Coordinates of C-alpha atoms in Angstrom, one line a residue:
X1 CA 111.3 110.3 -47.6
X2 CA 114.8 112.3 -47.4
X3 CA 115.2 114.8 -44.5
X4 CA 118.3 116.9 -43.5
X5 CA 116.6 118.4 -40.5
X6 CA 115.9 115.3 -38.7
X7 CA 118.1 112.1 -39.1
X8 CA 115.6 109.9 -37.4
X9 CA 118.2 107.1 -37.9
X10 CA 121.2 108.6 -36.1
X11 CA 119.6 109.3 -33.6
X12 CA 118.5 105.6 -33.2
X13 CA 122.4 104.4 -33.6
X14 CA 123.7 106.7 -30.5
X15 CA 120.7 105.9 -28.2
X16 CA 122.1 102.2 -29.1
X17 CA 125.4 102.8 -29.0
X18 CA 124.9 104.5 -25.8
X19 CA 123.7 101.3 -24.3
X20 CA 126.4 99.3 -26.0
X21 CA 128.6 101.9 -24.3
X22 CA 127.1 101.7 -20.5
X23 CA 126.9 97.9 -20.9
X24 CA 130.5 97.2 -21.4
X25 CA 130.9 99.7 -18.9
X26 CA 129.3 97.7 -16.5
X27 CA 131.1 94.7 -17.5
X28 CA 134.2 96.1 -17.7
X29 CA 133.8 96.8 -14.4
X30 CA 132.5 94.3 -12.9
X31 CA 135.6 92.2 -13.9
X32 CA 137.6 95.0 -12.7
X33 CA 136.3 94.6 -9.0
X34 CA 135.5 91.2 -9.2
X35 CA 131.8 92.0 -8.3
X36 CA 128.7 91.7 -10.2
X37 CA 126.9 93.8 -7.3
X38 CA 129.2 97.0 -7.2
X39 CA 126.1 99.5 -6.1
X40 CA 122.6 99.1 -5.6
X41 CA 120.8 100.2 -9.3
X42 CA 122.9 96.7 -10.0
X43 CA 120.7 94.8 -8.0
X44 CA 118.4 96.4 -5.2
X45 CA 117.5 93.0 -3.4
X46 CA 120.7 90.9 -4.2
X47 CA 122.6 94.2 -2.7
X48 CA 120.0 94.3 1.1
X49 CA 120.8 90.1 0.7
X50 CA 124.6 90.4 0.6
X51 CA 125.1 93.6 3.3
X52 CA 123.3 91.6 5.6
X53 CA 125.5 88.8 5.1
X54 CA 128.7 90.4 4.8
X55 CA 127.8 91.5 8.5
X56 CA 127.1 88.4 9.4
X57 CA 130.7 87.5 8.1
X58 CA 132.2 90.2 10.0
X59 CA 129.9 89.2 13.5
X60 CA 131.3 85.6 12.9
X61 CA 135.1 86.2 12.4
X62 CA 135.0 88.5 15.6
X63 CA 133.4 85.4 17.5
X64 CA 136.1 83.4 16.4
X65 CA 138.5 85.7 17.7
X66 CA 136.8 86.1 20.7
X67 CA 136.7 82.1 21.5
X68 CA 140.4 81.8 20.3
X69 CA 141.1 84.5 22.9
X70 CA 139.2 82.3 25.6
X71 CA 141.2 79.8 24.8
X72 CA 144.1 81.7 25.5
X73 CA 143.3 82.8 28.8
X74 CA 142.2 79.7 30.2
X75 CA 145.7 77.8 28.4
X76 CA 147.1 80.3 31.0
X77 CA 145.3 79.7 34.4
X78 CA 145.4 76.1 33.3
X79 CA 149.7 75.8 33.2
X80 CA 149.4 77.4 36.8
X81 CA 147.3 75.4 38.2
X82 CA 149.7 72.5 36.1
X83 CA 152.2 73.6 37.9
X84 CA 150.5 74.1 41.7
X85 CA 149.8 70.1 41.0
X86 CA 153.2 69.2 40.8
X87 CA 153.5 71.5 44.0
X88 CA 151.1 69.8 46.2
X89 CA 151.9 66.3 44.9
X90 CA 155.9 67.2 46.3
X91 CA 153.8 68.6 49.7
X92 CA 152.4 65.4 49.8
X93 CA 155.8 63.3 49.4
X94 CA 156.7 65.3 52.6
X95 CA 154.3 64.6 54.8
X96 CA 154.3 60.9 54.0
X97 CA 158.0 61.0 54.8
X98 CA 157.4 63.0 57.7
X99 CA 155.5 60.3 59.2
X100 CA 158.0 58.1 59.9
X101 CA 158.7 59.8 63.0
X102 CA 160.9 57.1 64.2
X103 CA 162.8 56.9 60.6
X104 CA 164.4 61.1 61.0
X105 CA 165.8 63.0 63.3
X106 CA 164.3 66.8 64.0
X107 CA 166.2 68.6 62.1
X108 CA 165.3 66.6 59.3
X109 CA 161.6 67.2 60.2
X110 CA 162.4 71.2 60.4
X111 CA 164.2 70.6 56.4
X112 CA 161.1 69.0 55.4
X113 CA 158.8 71.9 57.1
X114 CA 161.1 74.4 55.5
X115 CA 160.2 72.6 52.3
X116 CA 157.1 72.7 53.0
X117 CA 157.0 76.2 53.9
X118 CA 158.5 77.6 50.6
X119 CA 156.1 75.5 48.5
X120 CA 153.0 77.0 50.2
X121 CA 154.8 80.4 49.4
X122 CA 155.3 79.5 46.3
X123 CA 151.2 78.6 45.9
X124 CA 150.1 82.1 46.9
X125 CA 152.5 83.6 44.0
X126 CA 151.2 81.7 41.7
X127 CA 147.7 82.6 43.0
X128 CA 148.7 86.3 43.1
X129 CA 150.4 86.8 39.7
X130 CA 148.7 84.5 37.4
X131 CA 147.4 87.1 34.8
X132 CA 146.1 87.6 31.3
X133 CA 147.0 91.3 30.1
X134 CA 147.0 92.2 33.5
X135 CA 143.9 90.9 34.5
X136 CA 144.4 88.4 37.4
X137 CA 142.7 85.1 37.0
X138 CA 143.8 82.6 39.6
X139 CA 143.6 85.2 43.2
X140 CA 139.5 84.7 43.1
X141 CA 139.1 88.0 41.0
X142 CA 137.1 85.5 38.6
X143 CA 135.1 83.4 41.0
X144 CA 131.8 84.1 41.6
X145 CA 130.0 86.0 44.1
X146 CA 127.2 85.1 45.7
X147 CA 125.6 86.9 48.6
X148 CA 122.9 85.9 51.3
X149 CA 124.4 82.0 51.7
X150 CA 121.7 79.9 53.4
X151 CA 123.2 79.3 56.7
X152 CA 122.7 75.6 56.1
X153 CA 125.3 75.3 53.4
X154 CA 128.8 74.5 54.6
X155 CA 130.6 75.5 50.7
X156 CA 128.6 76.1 47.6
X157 CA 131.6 76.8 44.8
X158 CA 129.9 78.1 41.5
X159 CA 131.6 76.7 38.2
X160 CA 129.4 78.9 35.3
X161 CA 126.1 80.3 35.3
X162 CA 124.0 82.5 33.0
X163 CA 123.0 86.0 34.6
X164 CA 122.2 88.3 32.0
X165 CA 121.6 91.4 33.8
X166 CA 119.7 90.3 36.6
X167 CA 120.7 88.1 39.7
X168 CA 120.1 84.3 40.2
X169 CA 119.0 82.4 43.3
X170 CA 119.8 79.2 43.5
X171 CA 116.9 77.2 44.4
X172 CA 117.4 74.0 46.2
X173 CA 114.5 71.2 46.6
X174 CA 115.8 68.2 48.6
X175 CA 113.5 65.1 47.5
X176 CA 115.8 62.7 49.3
X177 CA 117.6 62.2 52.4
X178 CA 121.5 61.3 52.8
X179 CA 121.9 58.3 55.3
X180 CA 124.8 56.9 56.6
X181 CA 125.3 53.1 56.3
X182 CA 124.3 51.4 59.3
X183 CA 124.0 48.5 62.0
X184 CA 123.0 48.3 65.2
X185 CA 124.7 45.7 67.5
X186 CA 122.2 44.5 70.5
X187 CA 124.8 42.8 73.3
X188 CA 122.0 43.0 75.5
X189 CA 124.6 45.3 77.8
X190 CA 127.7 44.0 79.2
X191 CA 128.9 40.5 77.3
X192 CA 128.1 37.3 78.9
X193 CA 130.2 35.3 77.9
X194 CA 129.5 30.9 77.8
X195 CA 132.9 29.2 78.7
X196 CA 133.6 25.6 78.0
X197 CA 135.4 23.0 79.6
X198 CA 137.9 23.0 76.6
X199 CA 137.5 26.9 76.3
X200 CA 137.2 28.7 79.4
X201 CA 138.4 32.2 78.6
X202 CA 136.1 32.7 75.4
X203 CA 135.8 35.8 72.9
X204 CA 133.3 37.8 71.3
X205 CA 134.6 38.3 67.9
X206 CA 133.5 40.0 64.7
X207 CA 134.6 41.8 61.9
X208 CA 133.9 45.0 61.1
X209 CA 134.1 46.6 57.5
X210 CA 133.4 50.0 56.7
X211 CA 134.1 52.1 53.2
X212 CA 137.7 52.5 54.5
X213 CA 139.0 49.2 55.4
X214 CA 138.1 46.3 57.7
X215 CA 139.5 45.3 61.3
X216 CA 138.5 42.3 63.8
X217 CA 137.7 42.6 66.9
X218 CA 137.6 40.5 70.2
X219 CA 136.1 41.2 73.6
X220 CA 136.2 39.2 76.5
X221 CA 133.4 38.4 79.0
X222 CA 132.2 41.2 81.3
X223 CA 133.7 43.9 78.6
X224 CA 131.0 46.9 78.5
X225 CA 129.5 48.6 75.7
X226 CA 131.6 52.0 76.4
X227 CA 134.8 49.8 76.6
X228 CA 133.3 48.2 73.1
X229 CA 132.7 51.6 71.7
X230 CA 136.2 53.1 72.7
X231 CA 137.8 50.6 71.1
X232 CA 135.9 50.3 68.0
X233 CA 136.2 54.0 67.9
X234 CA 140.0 54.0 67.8
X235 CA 140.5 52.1 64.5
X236 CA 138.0 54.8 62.9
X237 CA 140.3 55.6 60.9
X238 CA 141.0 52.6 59.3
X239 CA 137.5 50.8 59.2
X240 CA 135.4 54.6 58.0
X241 CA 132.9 53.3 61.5
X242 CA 132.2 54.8 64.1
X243 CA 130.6 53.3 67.1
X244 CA 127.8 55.0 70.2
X245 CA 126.2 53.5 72.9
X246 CA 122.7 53.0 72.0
X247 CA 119.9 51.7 74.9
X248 CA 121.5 47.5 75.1
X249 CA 123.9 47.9 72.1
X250 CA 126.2 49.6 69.4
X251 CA 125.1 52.1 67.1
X252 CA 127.7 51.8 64.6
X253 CA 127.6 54.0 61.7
X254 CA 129.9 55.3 58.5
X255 CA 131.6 58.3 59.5
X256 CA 130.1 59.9 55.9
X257 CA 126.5 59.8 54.4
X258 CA 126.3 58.1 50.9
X259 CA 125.9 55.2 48.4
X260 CA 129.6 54.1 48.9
X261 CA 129.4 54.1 52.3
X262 CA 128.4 51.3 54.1
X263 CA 128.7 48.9 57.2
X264 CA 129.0 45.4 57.2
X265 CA 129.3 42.9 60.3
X266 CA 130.1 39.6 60.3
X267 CA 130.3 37.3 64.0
X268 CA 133.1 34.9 63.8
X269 CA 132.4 34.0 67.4
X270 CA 129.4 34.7 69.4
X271 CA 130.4 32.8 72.2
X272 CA 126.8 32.2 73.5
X273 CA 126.4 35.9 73.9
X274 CA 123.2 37.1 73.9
X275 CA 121.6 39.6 71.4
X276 CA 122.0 40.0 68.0
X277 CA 122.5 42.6 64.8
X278 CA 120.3 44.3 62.3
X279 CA 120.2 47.0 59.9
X280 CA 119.3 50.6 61.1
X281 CA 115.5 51.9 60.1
X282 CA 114.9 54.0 57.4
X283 CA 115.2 56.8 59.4
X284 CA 118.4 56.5 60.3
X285 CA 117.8 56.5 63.9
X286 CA 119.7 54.7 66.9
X287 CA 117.2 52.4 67.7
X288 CA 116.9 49.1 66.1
X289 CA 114.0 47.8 64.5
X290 CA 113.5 44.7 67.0
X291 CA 111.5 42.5 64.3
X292 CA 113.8 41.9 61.6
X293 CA 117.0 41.6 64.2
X294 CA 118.8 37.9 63.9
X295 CA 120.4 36.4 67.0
X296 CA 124.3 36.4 66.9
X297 CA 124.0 32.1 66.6
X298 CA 121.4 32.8 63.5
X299 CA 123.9 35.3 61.4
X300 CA 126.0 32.8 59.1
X301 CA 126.6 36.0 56.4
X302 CA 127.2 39.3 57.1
X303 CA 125.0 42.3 58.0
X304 CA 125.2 45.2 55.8
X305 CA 124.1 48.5 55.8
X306 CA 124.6 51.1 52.8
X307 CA 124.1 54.6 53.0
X308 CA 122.2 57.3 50.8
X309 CA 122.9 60.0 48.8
X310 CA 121.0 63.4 48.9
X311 CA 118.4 63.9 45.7
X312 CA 117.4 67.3 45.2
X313 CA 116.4 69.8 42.0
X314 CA 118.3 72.4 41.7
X315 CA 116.7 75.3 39.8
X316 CA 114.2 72.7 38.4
X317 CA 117.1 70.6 37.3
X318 CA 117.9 67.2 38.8
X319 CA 120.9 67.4 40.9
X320 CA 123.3 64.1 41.1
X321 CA 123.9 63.6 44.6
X322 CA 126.9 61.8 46.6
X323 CA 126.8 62.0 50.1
X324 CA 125.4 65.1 51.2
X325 CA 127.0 67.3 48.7
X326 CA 125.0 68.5 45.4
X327 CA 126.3 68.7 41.6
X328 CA 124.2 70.3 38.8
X329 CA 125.3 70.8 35.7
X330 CA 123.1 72.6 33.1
X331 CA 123.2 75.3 30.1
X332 CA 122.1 78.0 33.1
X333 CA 123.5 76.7 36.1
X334 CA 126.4 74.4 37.2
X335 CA 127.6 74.6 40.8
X336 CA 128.9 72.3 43.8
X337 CA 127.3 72.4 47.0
X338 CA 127.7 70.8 50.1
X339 CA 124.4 70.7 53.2
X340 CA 125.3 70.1 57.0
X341 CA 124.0 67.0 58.2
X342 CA 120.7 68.1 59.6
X343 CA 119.4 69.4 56.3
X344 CA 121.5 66.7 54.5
X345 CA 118.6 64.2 56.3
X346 CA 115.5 67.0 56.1
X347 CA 113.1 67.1 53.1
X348 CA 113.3 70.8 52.8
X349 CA 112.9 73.8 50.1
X350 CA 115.1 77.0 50.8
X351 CA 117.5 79.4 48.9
X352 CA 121.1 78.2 49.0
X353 CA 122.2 82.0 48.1
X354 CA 121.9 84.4 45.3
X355 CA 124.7 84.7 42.6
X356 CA 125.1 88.2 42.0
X357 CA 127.8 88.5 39.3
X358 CA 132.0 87.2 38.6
X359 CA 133.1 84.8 36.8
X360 CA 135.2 85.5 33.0
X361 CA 132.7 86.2 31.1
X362 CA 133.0 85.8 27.5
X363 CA 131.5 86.3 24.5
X364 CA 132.1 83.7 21.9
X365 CA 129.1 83.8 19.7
X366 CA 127.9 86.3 16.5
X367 CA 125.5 87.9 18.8
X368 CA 125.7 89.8 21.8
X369 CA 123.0 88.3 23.4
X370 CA 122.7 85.9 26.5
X371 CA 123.1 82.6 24.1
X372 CA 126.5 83.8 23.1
X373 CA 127.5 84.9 26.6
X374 CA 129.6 82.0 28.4
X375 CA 130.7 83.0 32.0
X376 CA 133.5 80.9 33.6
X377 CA 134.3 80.5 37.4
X378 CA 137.7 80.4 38.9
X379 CA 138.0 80.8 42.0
X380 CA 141.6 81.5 44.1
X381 CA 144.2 79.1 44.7
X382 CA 145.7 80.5 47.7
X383 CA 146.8 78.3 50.4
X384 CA 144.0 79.5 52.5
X385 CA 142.0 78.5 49.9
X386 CA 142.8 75.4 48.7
X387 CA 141.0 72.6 51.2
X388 CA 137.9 72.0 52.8
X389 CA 135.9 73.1 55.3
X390 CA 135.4 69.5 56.7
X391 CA 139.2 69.0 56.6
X392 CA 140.9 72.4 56.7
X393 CA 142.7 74.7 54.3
X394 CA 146.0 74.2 53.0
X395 CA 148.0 77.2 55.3
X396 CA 147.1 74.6 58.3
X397 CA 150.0 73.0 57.0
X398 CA 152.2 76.2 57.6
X399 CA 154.9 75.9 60.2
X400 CA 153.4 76.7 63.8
X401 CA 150.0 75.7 62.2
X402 CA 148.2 72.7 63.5
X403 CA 149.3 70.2 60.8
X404 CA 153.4 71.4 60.4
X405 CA 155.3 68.9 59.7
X406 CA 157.6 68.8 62.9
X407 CA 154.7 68.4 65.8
X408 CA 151.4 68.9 63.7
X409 CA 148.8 66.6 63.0
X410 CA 150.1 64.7 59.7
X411 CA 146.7 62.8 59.6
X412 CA 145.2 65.8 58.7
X413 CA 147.9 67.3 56.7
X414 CA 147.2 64.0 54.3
X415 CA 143.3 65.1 54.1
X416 CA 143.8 68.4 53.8
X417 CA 146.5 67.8 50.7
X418 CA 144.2 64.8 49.0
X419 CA 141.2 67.3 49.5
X420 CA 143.8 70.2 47.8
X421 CA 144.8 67.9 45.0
X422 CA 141.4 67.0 44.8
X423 CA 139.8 70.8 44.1
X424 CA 142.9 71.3 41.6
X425 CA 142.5 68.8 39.2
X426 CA 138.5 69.0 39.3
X427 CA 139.6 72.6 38.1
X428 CA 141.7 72.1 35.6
X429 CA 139.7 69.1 34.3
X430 CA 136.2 71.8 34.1
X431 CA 138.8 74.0 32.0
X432 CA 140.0 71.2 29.5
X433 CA 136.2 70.3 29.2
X434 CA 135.5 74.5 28.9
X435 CA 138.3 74.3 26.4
X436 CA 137.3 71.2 24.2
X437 CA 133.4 71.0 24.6
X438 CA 132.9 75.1 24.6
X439 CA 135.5 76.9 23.3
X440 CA 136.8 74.5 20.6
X441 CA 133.5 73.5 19.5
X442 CA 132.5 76.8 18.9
X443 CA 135.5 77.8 17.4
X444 CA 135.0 74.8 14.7
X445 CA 131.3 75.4 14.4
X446 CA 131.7 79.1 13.8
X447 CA 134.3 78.2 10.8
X448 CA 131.8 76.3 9.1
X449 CA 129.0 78.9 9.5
X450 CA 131.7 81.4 7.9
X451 CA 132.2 79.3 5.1
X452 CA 128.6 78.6 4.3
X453 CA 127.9 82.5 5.0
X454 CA 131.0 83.4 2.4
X455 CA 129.9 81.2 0.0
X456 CA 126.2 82.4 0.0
X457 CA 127.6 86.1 0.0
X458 CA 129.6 85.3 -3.0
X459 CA 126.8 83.5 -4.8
X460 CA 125.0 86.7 -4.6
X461 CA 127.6 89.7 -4.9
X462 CA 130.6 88.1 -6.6
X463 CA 131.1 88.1 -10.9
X464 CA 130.9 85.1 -12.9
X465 CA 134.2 85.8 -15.4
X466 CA 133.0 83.2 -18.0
X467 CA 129.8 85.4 -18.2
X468 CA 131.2 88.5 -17.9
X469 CA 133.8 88.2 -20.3
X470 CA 131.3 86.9 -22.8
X471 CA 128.9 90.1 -22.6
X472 CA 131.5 92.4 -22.9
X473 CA 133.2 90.7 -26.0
X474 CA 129.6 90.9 -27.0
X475 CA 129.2 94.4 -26.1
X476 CA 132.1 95.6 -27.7
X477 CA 131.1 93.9 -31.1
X478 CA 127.9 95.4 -30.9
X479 CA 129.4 98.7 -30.2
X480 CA 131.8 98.5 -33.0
X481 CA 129.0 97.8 -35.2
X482 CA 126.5 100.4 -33.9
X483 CA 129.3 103.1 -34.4
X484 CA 130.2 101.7 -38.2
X485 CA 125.9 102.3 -38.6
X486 CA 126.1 105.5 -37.0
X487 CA 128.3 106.5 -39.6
X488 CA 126.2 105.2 -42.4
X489 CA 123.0 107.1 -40.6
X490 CA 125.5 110.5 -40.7
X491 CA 126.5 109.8 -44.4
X492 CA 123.0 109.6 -46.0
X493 CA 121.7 113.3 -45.6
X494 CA 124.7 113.9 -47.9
X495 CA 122.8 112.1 -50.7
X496 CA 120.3 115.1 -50.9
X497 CA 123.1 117.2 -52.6
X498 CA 123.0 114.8 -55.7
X499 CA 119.2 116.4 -56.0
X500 CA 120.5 120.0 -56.4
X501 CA 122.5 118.4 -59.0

């Protein structure tokens, strides 16, 4: 049948060709952007799929970022507090030197204190102008507060802790008692002592060891437990023992509570003195337990006595003990404290204190949410800061303070700078571990999730060239040839002018 009104099959050749048309459009396109999703009538679910990762990329890239900028900040604080070592390490030379007080002349005491004197200066400006755009971190503007301290804790310092927006008490359960190593020393009173023929002036003699050192004594008939007692007393120092008069003997105990403390007697000479020694009770009370004492003649090996560290649970979590100070260190919590000796040696439940807020807090994960939140104590390092309450704070060692160098106490000045050099490297060794087992971990684990996330994006959203380039050549011939039919389909209603002849 020939028509002229209707050319049924040109109509069917640009429908085509405009398909032909719109898909090498679309290909042409696609290699263009480099996309095979470029809006969503390309693919609805593929384009939801890839959105939602392309903000995961984004969430990620800012959390690296964020953790390489952590890692900045602490790189600061932690070449300050570098540097504050080397500082009290030099404090330390001086005091040490000052102790040969037969060795320097005044004025060279006065040099060192002057010494001394600039180098504590020169701590507090460190303290005071360590900063990271401005934002102080080493003057106790990122420490922790904590409000409502149980009057039983001497120092509680708080190294991270997750708050979200609420506070946290610190719950302490104490499931075991801190001892001291003991031994208690029945003379039966004043020493009687048996003289002999060939050794008429005889001596009560023992050693003595303690956690610090060891030292032997020898008393002479008639001496009395006080005289005993002040003697042992003054070498406390160098034996970590100290010694009370307890009912017919000598309570002597280490001058600290813990597993490495201990105290160990050993009679080189009894002398035929009455009595004998034995380990403290359980308790850790002055009397001795009568039944398991051993006559001075009887004791061929030493008596010793160890101490105990505190147990408690800390928020649930077990708490490592030494002495009668606490460590925990968990995903919520991690903290130092340090009990007074009575609760040190009570079973007890109470509230150490409530954290309510400080530390750096930062976010280093690609959510906003308390998993990604990582908050990091620092507290100041300020002379009158740096110490301990047991031994004193670094300013002691100020000039006119009770531990100068010229006519101080340079005992203590030695405790007070080991206890200083102590607290500094503990800090800058919980920033290397922040650094390598937080920051850096993160930092590695989060470039792994953005590579699997990019590649999973691109497996989705980006074109395949190969393919692409195939269905446009494709498209193109099968344009060309749609337009060569569509003007085959536009030629043949001509033919009806052959029938009018």
């Amino acid at each position: 049948m020939t028509q002229i009104n209707t050319n049924v099959s040109s109509m069917i050749a640009q429908r085509v060709l405009g398909q032909q048309n719109q898909a090498l459009n679309q290909s042409l396109e696609r290699l263009s952007t480099g996309l095979r999703i470029n809006r969503g009538a390309d693919d609805p679910a593929g384009l939801i799929a890839s959105e939602n990762l392309r903000s995961e990329k984004v969430s990620i890239d800012a959390a690296i970022g964020n953790a390489e900028r952590a890692d900045q900040v602490v790189n600061v604080a932690e070449g300050a507090l570098q540097e504050v070592n080397s500082l009290l390490l030099e404090a330390q030379s001086l005091v040490h030197q000052s102790a040969n007080d037969a060795g320097l002349s005044n004025e060279e005491k006065e040099a060192n204190q002057e010494q001394l004197d600039s180098i504590l200066q020169t701590i507090d400006r460190i303290s005071a102008s360590t900063s990271f755009q401005g934002t102080q971190l080493l003057n106790g503007t990122m420490d922790f507060t904590v409000s409502a301290q149980h009057a039983d804790v001497e120092a509680m310092d708080v190294f991270a802790a997750t708050l979200g927006n609420s506070n946290l008490d610190v719950n302490v359960m104490i499931t075991q008692s801190a001892h001291h190593g003991a031994v208690f020393m029945d003379t039966s009173g004043t020493l009687a002592l048996s003289g002999t023929a060939d050794n008429p002036d005889p001596k009560f003699s023992f050693e003595l060891k303690g956690a610090e050192g060891a030292r032997l004594f020898e008393f002479a008939d008639g001496t009395s437990l006080n005289e005993m007692r002040d003697q042992i007393n003054n070498f406390t120092d160098v034996t970590g023992v100290s010694a009370t008069v307890s009912g017919g003997g000598l309570d002597l105990r280490s001058t600290a509570y813990g597993s490495n403390q201990f105290v160990s007697v050993e009679i080189m000479n009894d002398a035929g003195q009455a009595g004998g020694i034995s380990l403290m009770d359980a308790d850790d009370n002055a009397a001795a337990d009568a039944a398991t004492e051993i006559a001075f003649a009887d004791t061929t090996n030493p008596i010793r006595g160890i101490g105990q560290d505190i147990g408690a649970t800390i928020n649930g979590a077990t708490a490592r003990g030494q002495g009668q100070e606490l460590r925990v260190n968990s995903d919520v919590l991690s903290l130092n404290l340090r009990v007074d000796d009575t609760t040190a040696q009570t079973l007890s439940t109470f509230v150490a204190g409530t954290i309510t807020g400080g530390g750096a807090r930062f976010n280093i994960g690609n959510t906003i949410d308390h998993n990604s939140e990582v908050r990091l104590g620092m507290g100041s390092i300020a002379a009158r800061h740096l110490g301990s309450t047991a031994e004193g704070f670094l300013n002691a060692l100020g000039s006119g303070s009770s531990a100068n160098l010229v006519d101080g106490d340079l005992g203590q000045a030695s405790k007070i700078l080991d206890s200083a050099i102590r607290e500094v490297s503990q800090m800058r060794g919980r920033l290397g571990a922040f650094q390598q087992n937080i920051v850096r971990s993160t930092i590695n684990s989060l470039g792994i999730a953005m590579e699997n996330v990019s590649a999973a994006e691109s497996a989705i959203r980006d074109a395949d060239f190969a393919e692409e380039t195939a269905n446009m050549t494709r498209a193109q011939i099968l344009a060309n040839a749609t337009m060569a039919t569509l003007g085959v389909a536009n030629a043949r209603p001509e033919q009806v002018l052959q029938l009018l002849g």
